[in-house]
Coordinates of C-alpha atoms in Angstrom, one line a residue:
M1 CA 43.0 19.9 -16.5
K2 CA 40.0 17.8 -15.8
K3 CA 40.1 15.8 -12.6
K4 CA 40.4 12.0 -13.1
M5 CA 37.4 10.0 -11.8
S6 CA 38.2 8.0 -8.7
N7 CA 37.5 4.3 -8.5
R8 CA 34.7 5.0 -6.0
D9 CA 33.0 7.4 -8.4
K10 CA 33.3 4.8 -11.2
T11 CA 31.7 2.2 -9.0
F12 CA 28.9 4.6 -8.0
W13 CA 28.1 5.4 -11.6
A14 CA 28.3 1.7 -12.6
V15 CA 25.5 1.1 -10.1
V16 CA 23.3 4.1 -10.6
I17 CA 23.2 4.2 -14.4
P18 CA 21.5 0.7 -14.8
V19 CA 19.1 1.6 -12.0
V20 CA 18.2 4.9 -13.7
V21 CA 17.8 3.1 -17.0
L22 CA 15.5 0.5 -15.4
F23 CA 13.4 3.2 -13.7
F24 CA 13.2 5.2 -16.9
A25 CA 12.2 2.2 -19.0
F26 CA 9.3 1.1 -16.8
N27 CA 8.2 4.3 -15.2
T28 CA 9.1 7.5 -17.1
L29 CA 8.9 6.0 -20.6
P30 CA 5.3 4.5 -20.1
M31 CA 4.3 7.8 -18.6
I32 CA 5.6 9.7 -21.7
K33 CA 3.7 7.1 -23.9
G34 CA 0.6 7.7 -21.9
V35 CA 0.8 11.4 -22.5
I36 CA 1.3 10.8 -26.3
Y37 CA -1.7 8.4 -26.4
S38 CA -3.8 11.1 -24.7
F39 CA -3.6 13.2 -27.9
T40 CA -4.9 10.3 -30.1
N41 CA -8.2 8.5 -30.7
Y42 CA -6.4 5.1 -30.0
K43 CA -8.8 2.4 -28.9
G44 CA -6.2 0.0 -27.6
Y45 CA -5.9 -1.8 -31.0
G46 CA -5.5 -1.0 -34.6
S47 CA -4.4 2.3 -36.0
Y48 CA -5.1 5.7 -34.6
D49 CA -5.0 9.4 -35.5
Y50 CA -3.9 12.5 -33.5
V51 CA -6.8 14.5 -32.3
G52 CA -5.0 17.3 -30.5
L53 CA -6.7 18.5 -27.3
R54 CA -10.1 16.9 -28.1
N55 CA -9.8 14.2 -25.4
Y56 CA -9.0 16.8 -22.8
T57 CA -11.9 19.1 -23.7
D58 CA -14.2 16.1 -23.8
L59 CA -13.1 15.2 -20.3
F60 CA -14.6 18.4 -18.9
T61 CA -18.0 17.7 -20.5
D62 CA -18.2 14.0 -19.7
A63 CA -20.7 13.4 -16.9
R64 CA -19.3 10.0 -16.0
V65 CA -15.8 11.3 -15.6
G66 CA -17.0 14.3 -13.5
K67 CA -19.0 11.9 -11.3
S68 CA -15.9 9.7 -10.8
Y69 CA -13.8 12.7 -9.7
L70 CA -16.5 13.8 -7.3
F71 CA -16.6 10.4 -5.7
T72 CA -12.8 10.0 -5.6
F73 CA -12.2 13.5 -4.0
K74 CA -15.0 13.0 -1.5
Y75 CA -13.6 9.5 -0.6
A76 CA -10.0 10.8 -0.4
I77 CA -10.8 13.9 1.8
A78 CA -12.9 12.0 4.2
G79 CA -10.5 9.0 4.3
T80 CA -7.4 11.1 4.8
V81 CA -8.9 13.1 7.7
L82 CA -10.4 10.0 9.4
V83 CA -7.2 7.9 9.0
N84 CA -4.8 10.5 10.3
V85 CA -7.0 11.5 13.3
L86 CA -7.6 7.8 14.2
S87 CA -4.0 6.7 13.6
L88 CA -2.5 9.6 15.6
V89 CA -4.8 8.8 18.5
M90 CA -4.0 5.2 18.3
A91 CA -0.2 5.9 18.1
V92 CA -0.3 8.1 21.2
A93 CA -2.2 5.4 23.0
L94 CA 0.1 2.6 21.9
N95 CA 3.1 4.7 22.8
S96 CA 1.9 5.2 26.3
N97 CA 2.8 3.2 29.4
I98 CA 0.5 0.3 28.9
R99 CA 0.7 -3.5 29.4
G100 CA 1.4 -5.7 26.4
K101 CA 2.5 -2.8 24.2
S102 CA 4.4 -4.9 21.6
A103 CA 1.5 -7.4 21.3
L104 CA -1.1 -4.7 20.9
R105 CA 1.0 -3.0 18.2
G106 CA 1.3 -6.2 16.4
V107 CA -2.5 -6.8 16.5
Y108 CA -3.3 -3.3 15.2
F109 CA -1.0 -3.8 12.2
V110 CA -2.8 -6.9 11.1
P111 CA -5.3 -5.1 8.7
N112 CA -2.3 -3.9 6.7
I113 CA -1.3 -7.6 6.1
L114 CA -4.6 -8.4 4.4
G115 CA -5.2 -7.5 0.8
G116 CA -7.8 -5.0 -0.3
L117 CA -9.6 -7.7 -2.1
V118 CA -9.8 -10.0 0.9
I119 CA -10.9 -7.2 3.3
G120 CA -13.5 -6.0 0.8
Y121 CA -15.1 -9.4 0.5
I122 CA -15.2 -9.9 4.3
F123 CA -16.9 -6.5 4.8
S124 CA -19.2 -7.2 1.9
F125 CA -20.6 -10.0 3.9
I126 CA -20.9 -7.8 7.0
F127 CA -22.7 -5.0 5.1
T128 CA -25.0 -7.5 3.3
Y129 CA -25.9 -9.9 6.2
I130 CA -24.8 -8.5 9.6
L131 CA -25.6 -4.8 9.6
P132 CA -29.2 -5.2 8.1
V133 CA -30.0 -7.5 11.0
V134 CA -28.7 -4.8 13.4
G135 CA -30.7 -2.2 11.5
N136 CA -33.9 -4.1 11.7
T137 CA -33.4 -5.0 15.3
F138 CA -32.9 -1.4 16.4
N139 CA -35.0 0.2 13.7
I140 CA -32.1 2.1 12.1
G141 CA -33.5 2.9 8.7
F142 CA -30.3 3.3 6.6
L143 CA -28.9 0.0 7.9
Q144 CA -32.0 -2.1 7.2
N145 CA -30.7 -2.9 3.7
S146 CA -27.1 -3.4 2.5
I147 CA -25.5 0.1 2.3
L148 CA -23.6 -1.2 -0.7
A149 CA -26.9 -1.3 -2.7
S150 CA -27.6 2.3 -1.9
E151 CA -26.5 5.1 -4.3
K152 CA -26.5 7.4 -1.3
Y153 CA -24.6 5.4 1.3
A154 CA -22.5 2.9 -0.7
W155 CA -19.5 5.2 -0.7
I156 CA -19.6 5.1 3.2
G157 CA -19.2 1.4 3.0
V158 CA -16.1 1.7 0.8
L159 CA -14.8 4.4 3.1
I160 CA -15.1 2.3 6.2
V161 CA -13.2 -0.5 4.5
G162 CA -10.4 1.8 3.3
V163 CA -10.0 3.5 6.6
W164 CA -10.0 0.2 8.5
Q165 CA -7.1 -1.0 6.5
A166 CA -5.1 2.3 6.1
V167 CA -5.1 3.1 9.9
A168 CA -2.6 0.3 10.5
M169 CA 0.4 1.7 8.5
N170 CA -0.2 5.3 9.5
T171 CA -0.3 4.3 13.1
I172 CA 3.1 2.6 12.8
I173 CA 4.6 5.8 11.2
Y174 CA 3.2 8.0 13.9
I175 CA 4.5 5.7 16.6
S176 CA 7.9 6.0 14.9
G177 CA 7.6 9.7 15.1
L178 CA 6.6 9.7 18.8
Q179 CA 9.6 7.7 19.6
T180 CA 11.9 10.4 18.3
V181 CA 10.5 13.0 20.8
P182 CA 13.1 13.4 23.6
E183 CA 11.7 12.5 27.1
D184 CA 13.3 15.5 28.7
V185 CA 11.1 17.8 26.6
Y186 CA 8.0 16.3 28.3
E187 CA 9.6 16.6 31.7
A188 CA 10.3 20.3 31.0
S189 CA 6.7 20.9 29.9
M190 CA 5.4 19.2 33.1
L191 CA 7.6 21.4 35.2
D192 CA 6.0 24.4 33.5
G193 CA 2.6 23.1 34.5
A194 CA 1.4 21.9 31.1
G195 CA -1.4 19.3 31.2
K196 CA -1.7 16.3 28.9
W197 CA -3.8 18.2 26.3
K198 CA -1.6 21.2 26.2
Q199 CA 1.5 19.0 26.2
F200 CA 0.2 17.2 23.1
W201 CA -0.6 20.4 21.1
K202 CA 2.4 22.5 22.2
V203 CA 5.1 19.8 22.4
T204 CA 4.2 16.5 20.7
F205 CA 2.4 17.6 17.7
P206 CA 4.9 20.2 16.5
L207 CA 7.8 17.7 16.9
V208 CA 6.0 15.0 14.9
M209 CA 5.0 17.3 12.1
P210 CA 7.4 15.6 9.6
F211 CA 5.6 12.4 10.2
V212 CA 2.2 14.1 9.9
T213 CA 3.3 15.5 6.5
I214 CA 4.4 12.1 5.2
N215 CA 1.2 10.4 6.4
L216 CA -1.0 13.1 4.9
V217 CA 0.8 12.9 1.5
L218 CA 0.8 9.1 1.4
S219 CA -2.7 8.6 2.7
T220 CA -4.2 11.2 0.3
K221 CA -2.4 9.6 -2.6
N222 CA -3.5 6.1 -1.7
F223 CA -7.1 7.1 -1.2
L224 CA -7.1 9.0 -4.5
M225 CA -5.9 5.8 -6.2
V226 CA -8.4 3.5 -4.6
F227 CA -9.0 0.4 -6.8
D228 CA -9.0 -2.9 -4.9
Q229 CA -11.9 -2.0 -2.5
I230 CA -14.0 -0.9 -5.5
M231 CA -13.2 -4.1 -7.3
S232 CA -14.2 -6.3 -4.4
L233 CA -17.1 -4.3 -2.9
T234 CA -19.1 -2.5 -5.6
K235 CA -17.4 -2.7 -9.0
G236 CA -18.3 1.0 -9.3
G237 CA -22.0 0.6 -8.5
P238 CA -24.7 1.1 -7.8
A239 CA -25.3 3.3 -10.8
Q240 CA -21.6 4.3 -11.0
S241 CA -22.0 6.0 -7.6
T242 CA -18.7 4.5 -6.3
E243 CA -16.7 4.5 -9.5
S244 CA -13.2 5.8 -8.7
I245 CA -11.0 7.5 -11.3
S246 CA -8.6 4.5 -11.3
Y247 CA -11.4 2.0 -11.7
L248 CA -12.9 4.1 -14.6
I249 CA -9.6 4.3 -16.3
Y250 CA -9.1 0.5 -15.9
R251 CA -12.6 -0.4 -17.0
N252 CA -13.0 1.9 -20.0
G253 CA -9.4 2.2 -21.0
M254 CA -8.6 -1.5 -21.0
D255 CA -12.0 -3.0 -22.1
G256 CA -14.1 -0.1 -23.3
G257 CA -12.2 1.1 -26.4
Q258 CA -11.3 4.5 -24.8
F259 CA -7.5 4.0 -24.6
G260 CA -6.7 7.5 -25.8
F261 CA -9.5 9.2 -23.9
Q262 CA -8.7 7.5 -20.6
S263 CA -5.0 8.2 -21.1
A264 CA -6.0 11.9 -21.1
N265 CA -8.0 11.2 -17.9
A266 CA -4.9 9.6 -16.4
V267 CA -2.7 12.6 -17.3
I268 CA -5.1 15.0 -15.6
F269 CA -5.3 12.6 -12.6
F270 CA -1.5 12.6 -12.3
V271 CA -1.4 16.4 -12.4
V272 CA -4.0 16.5 -9.7
I273 CA -2.1 14.1 -7.4
V274 CA 1.2 15.9 -7.8
A275 CA -0.5 19.3 -7.2
I276 CA -2.2 18.1 -4.0
S277 CA 1.0 16.4 -2.7
L278 CA 3.1 19.5 -3.3
F279 CA 0.5 21.7 -1.6
Q280 CA 0.4 19.4 1.4
M281 CA 4.2 19.4 1.7
G282 CA 4.3 23.1 1.3
V283 CA 1.7 23.8 4.0
M284 CA 2.8 21.1 6.5
K285 CA 5.9 21.4 7.2
K286 CA 9.3 4.0 33.5
Q287 CA 6.3 4.6 35.4
K288 CA 3.1 3.0 36.4
S289 CA 1.1 1.4 33.7
N290 CA -2.0 3.2 32.5
W291 CA -4.5 0.4 33.0
V292 CA -7.5 2.3 31.8
L293 CA -5.8 3.0 28.4
T294 CA -4.6 -0.6 28.2
I295 CA -8.2 -1.9 28.7
V296 CA -9.5 0.6 26.0
L297 CA -6.9 -0.6 23.5
I298 CA -7.6 -4.2 24.2
L299 CA -11.3 -3.6 23.6
G300 CA -10.3 -1.8 20.4
T301 CA -8.7 -4.9 19.1
L302 CA -12.2 -6.3 18.6
T303 CA -12.4 -4.1 15.5
V304 CA -9.5 -6.1 14.1
F305 CA -10.5 -9.5 15.4
F306 CA -14.2 -9.4 14.6
P307 CA -13.9 -9.5 10.8
L308 CA -11.2 -12.2 11.0
Y309 CA -13.2 -14.2 13.5
M310 CA -16.2 -14.1 11.2
A311 CA -14.2 -15.2 8.2
V312 CA -12.6 -18.1 10.1
I313 CA -16.0 -19.3 11.5
I314 CA -17.7 -19.2 8.1
A315 CA -14.8 -20.9 6.4
F316 CA -15.3 -24.0 8.7
K317 CA -19.1 -24.1 8.2
K318 CA -21.1 -26.0 5.7
P319 CA -23.2 -23.9 3.4
S320 CA -26.3 -25.5 4.9
E321 CA -25.5 -23.9 8.3
M322 CA -25.5 -20.4 6.8
T323 CA -28.6 -18.3 7.5
N324 CA -29.3 -14.7 6.9
D325 CA -29.0 -13.7 10.5
V326 CA -26.2 -12.9 13.0
A327 CA -26.2 -16.4 14.4
G328 CA -25.6 -17.9 11.0
A329 CA -22.4 -15.8 10.7
L330 CA -21.1 -15.8 14.2
S331 CA -22.1 -19.1 15.8
F332 CA -19.6 -22.0 15.9
P333 CA -20.1 -24.6 13.3
S334 CA -21.9 -27.7 14.4
K335 CA -19.0 -29.7 13.1
W336 CA -15.6 -28.2 12.2
S337 CA -15.0 -29.2 8.6
F338 CA -12.1 -28.8 6.2
S339 CA -14.2 -29.5 3.2
N340 CA -14.5 -25.8 2.2
F341 CA -10.7 -25.6 2.2
T342 CA -10.4 -28.7 0.0
E343 CA -13.0 -27.4 -2.4
A344 CA -11.5 -23.8 -2.4
M345 CA -8.1 -25.3 -3.3
K346 CA -9.6 -27.0 -6.3
V347 CA -11.5 -23.9 -7.5
T348 CA -8.5 -21.6 -7.3
D349 CA -6.0 -24.2 -8.5
F350 CA -4.4 -23.4 -5.1
W351 CA -1.0 -25.0 -5.4
H352 CA -0.3 -23.5 -8.8
S353 CA -1.5 -20.0 -7.7
L354 CA 0.4 -20.3 -4.5
G355 CA 3.5 -21.2 -6.4
N356 CA 3.2 -18.1 -8.6
S357 CA 2.6 -15.8 -5.7
L358 CA 5.5 -17.3 -3.7
L359 CA 7.8 -17.1 -6.8
I360 CA 6.9 -13.5 -7.6
T361 CA 7.0 -12.3 -4.0
I362 CA 10.3 -14.0 -3.0
V363 CA 12.2 -13.0 -6.1
T364 CA 10.8 -9.4 -5.7
I365 CA 11.9 -9.2 -2.1
V366 CA 15.4 -10.6 -2.8
L367 CA 16.0 -8.4 -5.8
A368 CA 14.5 -5.3 -4.0
I369 CA 16.9 -5.8 -1.1
L370 CA 19.9 -6.3 -3.3
I371 CA 19.2 -3.7 -5.9
H372 CA 17.5 -1.0 -3.9
S373 CA 19.9 -1.2 -1.0
I374 CA 23.0 -0.6 -3.1
A375 CA 21.1 2.0 -5.1
G376 CA 20.1 3.8 -1.9
Y377 CA 23.7 3.5 -0.6
V378 CA 25.3 4.9 -3.8
I379 CA 22.7 7.7 -4.1
G380 CA 22.8 8.5 -0.4
R381 CA 26.6 8.8 -0.2
G382 CA 26.8 10.4 -3.7
M383 CA 24.5 13.2 -2.7
A384 CA 27.1 14.6 -0.3
R385 CA 29.7 14.7 -3.1
K386 CA 27.9 15.6 -6.3
K387 CA 24.7 17.5 -7.2
S388 CA 24.0 15.1 -10.0
F389 CA 23.2 12.4 -7.4
R390 CA 20.8 14.7 -5.6
F391 CA 19.0 15.1 -8.9
I392 CA 18.9 11.4 -9.4
Y393 CA 17.5 10.9 -5.9
L394 CA 14.7 13.4 -6.5
Y395 CA 14.0 11.9 -9.9
I396 CA 13.5 8.4 -8.5
V397 CA 11.7 9.4 -5.3
S398 CA 9.3 11.5 -7.3
G399 CA 8.0 8.2 -8.7
M400 CA 6.0 7.8 -5.5
F401 CA 3.6 10.4 -6.9
V402 CA 3.1 8.7 -10.2
P403 CA -0.3 6.9 -10.1
F404 CA -0.4 3.4 -11.7
S405 CA -3.4 4.6 -13.8
I406 CA -1.2 6.7 -16.0
L407 CA 1.3 3.9 -16.5
M408 CA -1.2 1.0 -16.7
M409 CA -2.3 1.1 -20.4
P410 CA 1.1 1.9 -21.9
L411 CA 2.8 -0.8 -19.7
V412 CA 0.3 -3.4 -21.0
K413 CA 1.4 -2.6 -24.6
Q414 CA 5.1 -2.3 -23.7
T415 CA 5.4 -5.5 -21.7
A416 CA 3.5 -7.4 -24.4
Q417 CA 5.9 -6.1 -27.1
M418 CA 8.9 -7.0 -25.0
G419 CA 7.6 -10.5 -24.2
L420 CA 7.2 -9.6 -20.5
G421 CA 3.5 -10.2 -20.1
N422 CA 4.3 -12.8 -17.6
R423 CA 5.7 -13.3 -14.1
A424 CA 9.1 -11.9 -15.0
G425 CA 7.4 -8.7 -16.3
V426 CA 5.4 -8.4 -13.1
I427 CA 8.6 -8.8 -11.0
I428 CA 10.4 -6.1 -13.0
L429 CA 7.5 -3.7 -12.6
Y430 CA 7.4 -4.3 -8.8
L431 CA 11.1 -3.5 -8.6
V432 CA 10.4 -0.2 -10.3
F433 CA 7.2 0.6 -8.4
Y434 CA 8.9 0.0 -5.0
M435 CA 12.1 1.6 -5.9
P436 CA 11.1 5.2 -4.9
M437 CA 10.1 4.3 -1.4
N438 CA 12.9 1.8 -0.8
V439 CA 15.6 4.2 -2.1
L440 CA 14.2 6.8 0.2
L441 CA 14.3 4.4 3.2
Y442 CA 17.8 3.1 2.5
S443 CA 19.4 6.4 1.7
G444 CA 17.9 7.8 4.9
Y445 CA 19.0 4.9 7.0
L446 CA 22.7 5.6 5.9
K447 CA 22.7 8.5 8.4
N448 CA 22.8 5.8 11.2
I449 CA 26.1 4.3 9.7
P450 CA 29.2 6.4 10.5
M451 CA 31.3 7.3 7.5
A452 CA 34.4 6.5 9.7
L453 CA 33.7 2.8 9.2
E454 CA 33.9 3.2 5.5
E455 CA 37.0 5.4 5.7
A456 CA 38.7 2.8 7.9
A457 CA 37.9 0.1 5.4
D458 CA 39.2 2.3 2.6
I459 CA 42.5 2.8 4.5
D460 CA 42.8 -1.0 4.8
G461 CA 42.7 -1.2 1.1
A462 CA 39.1 -2.4 0.7
S463 CA 37.3 -1.6 -2.6
T464 CA 34.0 0.2 -2.6
W465 CA 32.3 -3.1 -3.4
T466 CA 34.0 -4.9 -0.5
T467 CA 33.2 -2.0 1.9
Y468 CA 29.5 -2.1 0.9
W469 CA 29.0 -5.9 1.1
R470 CA 31.1 -6.5 4.2
V471 CA 30.5 -3.3 6.3
V472 CA 27.5 -1.4 5.1
F473 CA 25.1 -4.1 4.0
P474 CA 25.2 -6.1 7.2
M475 CA 24.6 -2.9 9.3
M476 CA 21.4 -2.2 7.3
K477 CA 19.7 -5.4 8.6
P478 CA 16.8 -3.5 10.3
M479 CA 16.1 -1.7 7.1
H480 CA 16.3 -5.0 5.1
A481 CA 13.6 -6.4 7.3
T482 CA 11.4 -3.3 6.9
V483 CA 11.8 -3.3 3.1
A484 CA 11.2 -7.1 3.0
I485 CA 7.9 -6.9 4.9
L486 CA 6.6 -3.8 3.1
T487 CA 7.5 -5.3 -0.3
A488 CA 6.0 -8.6 0.6
L489 CA 2.7 -7.1 1.7
G490 CA 2.4 -5.0 -1.4
T491 CA 3.4 -7.8 -3.7
W492 CA 1.4 -10.7 -2.1
N493 CA -1.8 -8.7 -1.9
D494 CA -1.6 -6.8 -5.2
V495 CA -4.5 -7.4 -7.7
M496 CA -4.1 -4.7 -10.3
T497 CA -0.6 -5.3 -11.6
P498 CA -0.9 -9.1 -12.3
L499 CA -4.5 -8.5 -13.5
V500 CA -3.6 -6.2 -16.3
I501 CA -0.1 -7.7 -17.1
M502 CA -0.8 -11.5 -16.9
S503 CA -4.5 -11.6 -17.7
G504 CA -5.2 -14.7 -19.8
T505 CA -1.8 -16.3 -19.4
G506 CA -2.9 -18.9 -16.9
Q507 CA -0.3 -17.7 -14.4
N508 CA -2.8 -16.6 -11.7
T509 CA -1.5 -15.3 -8.4
L510 CA -3.7 -16.0 -5.3
P511 CA -5.5 -12.7 -5.5
L512 CA -6.3 -13.2 -9.1
A513 CA -7.6 -16.7 -8.4
Q514 CA -9.8 -15.4 -5.7
L515 CA -11.6 -13.2 -8.1
N516 CA -13.4 -16.4 -9.1
F517 CA -15.5 -16.2 -6.0
Q518 CA -17.1 -12.9 -7.2
T519 CA -18.4 -14.5 -10.4
Q520 CA -19.0 -18.3 -10.2
F521 CA -19.4 -18.3 -6.4
G522 CA -20.7 -14.9 -5.6
T523 CA -22.8 -16.1 -2.7
N524 CA -20.6 -19.0 -1.5
Y525 CA -18.8 -17.2 1.3
N526 CA -17.8 -20.5 2.9
L527 CA -15.4 -21.3 0.0
A528 CA -14.3 -17.7 -0.4
F529 CA -13.3 -17.2 3.2
A530 CA -11.6 -20.6 3.3
S531 CA -9.5 -19.5 0.3
Y532 CA -8.6 -16.2 1.9
I533 CA -7.4 -17.9 5.1
L534 CA -5.2 -20.2 3.1
A535 CA -3.7 -17.2 1.3
L536 CA -3.2 -15.3 4.6
I537 CA -1.2 -18.0 6.4
P538 CA 2.2 -17.5 4.5
I539 CA 2.2 -13.7 4.7
L540 CA 1.1 -13.8 8.3
I541 CA 4.0 -16.0 9.3
F542 CA 6.4 -13.7 7.4
Y543 CA 5.0 -10.7 9.2
I544 CA 5.4 -12.2 12.6
I545 CA 9.0 -12.9 11.9
C546 CA 9.8 -9.4 10.7
Q547 CA 7.4 -7.1 12.4
K548 CA 9.7 -6.0 15.2
Q549 CA 12.0 -4.3 12.7
I550 CA 9.3 -2.1 11.1
L551 CA 9.3 0.7 13.7
N552 CA 13.0 1.2 13.7
G553 CA 13.2 1.0 9.9
V554 CA 10.5 3.6 9.3
A555 CA 11.8 6.0 12.0
N556 CA 15.4 5.8 10.8
G557 CA 14.7 5.6 7.1
A558 CA 11.8 7.7 5.8
I559 CA 12.2 10.7 8.0
K560 CA 16.0 10.9 7.9
G561 CA 15.8 10.6 4.2

């Protein structure tokens, strides 16, 4: 006789089925459609015919596609190595006995708050006006002109920007890992006569390998999918020397009449990302303060503060005060003026764009916490009882390896057909895009919550819903803060999703509105930087409120998951 399903199981399935349907509808289904389009000659409009494997064979003979793969792999390999080396060094330093540890950690996380578009435009100014002055002063040949104008060196400029931003999040993950290493292990190694260097390689590094694996996989994937930095720095130039795969798929797939061909490109790109990620996961498996290290770290914060200082100074200057030398960029304005901010607000329709960004971000955060937390709870607890929940967990979490490029073109069609080419559509897509990471975090964090509490509530007659909302949900507060800040940063700064979904609707978010400065006001950095500072203030305030929870959330969520 078949065992009757318990009320708890019914509740679990009532939660997980809609979640899986939502994930399938806006992740798996568009991916399937993308694969189907890859076998057609579809231009993005009109009728189309099936052409078999022609798109795939043409990919291997297309020089532009080959060039984009070469740049993307070169960029991803160099970026992954640099980011992980620098972030691990930074994490060890920031986890040492230093003064102002919390403040320094907060400062070094700031680059992750800024959007790729904003950072790209700030560094564009540095590469165009600051570094050439340095190159001419010290007779450094390759710096005497903007490296972004050089086919040979432009990729280095993009790499510098990508690494500068990516180090922040990886450092936080490594710090979380270092905090899981028991102190008595270090004491034992010291008794055995191990020095600091040997202690790191023989004790610390092996124990933080799970965090190394996560950082390698995530950083490689993120570098392979580079888009925002290309959009803001080079637009793929000069002579397509910095055209990434994602940018090529966007440019030619959306506007170039190569919908089917670029769908095939996206499929190949997806296979490459999955293969690389699987390969990486298979291979990797109170004292006196250190004043010297403290001073070094404080000096290191200049790499964070300098671009921000420059942006603030220029934002308050009049265009007449700008000169093509270092003084023109770094000296204080003769008179601090808010005129740039006023004009920038007019150009970007600031209040309307701010309202759209706030609406999308706040609704996404609230829904992500409500939906992803209960989904993580149901899947996390269900995995211990049924294999089907383990499969669902792996299915959803595997979405982290799906690049937006393979979903982008089918989603544009799908959301338009469903009447979701608007803010509601963007919010739904964000909920799906962030679901894999958030489910991973929440289900992992459950290991910190004793089952005994839920069993006691069950004995008292509480339903599964009551137990979750009154017992489990409040105890996941640190993870709610982590999910809130990570979701907010991704949503607030995102360019690509609203660009392809809401283009032409008049519902610009702040990042979309700021694209104006690369067209109409390409040389007016005063207005551009004033606009960026206005957009930074809300997310900076939110980060300051929630940043203390990030370390605990990452340490107790991602790794335990």
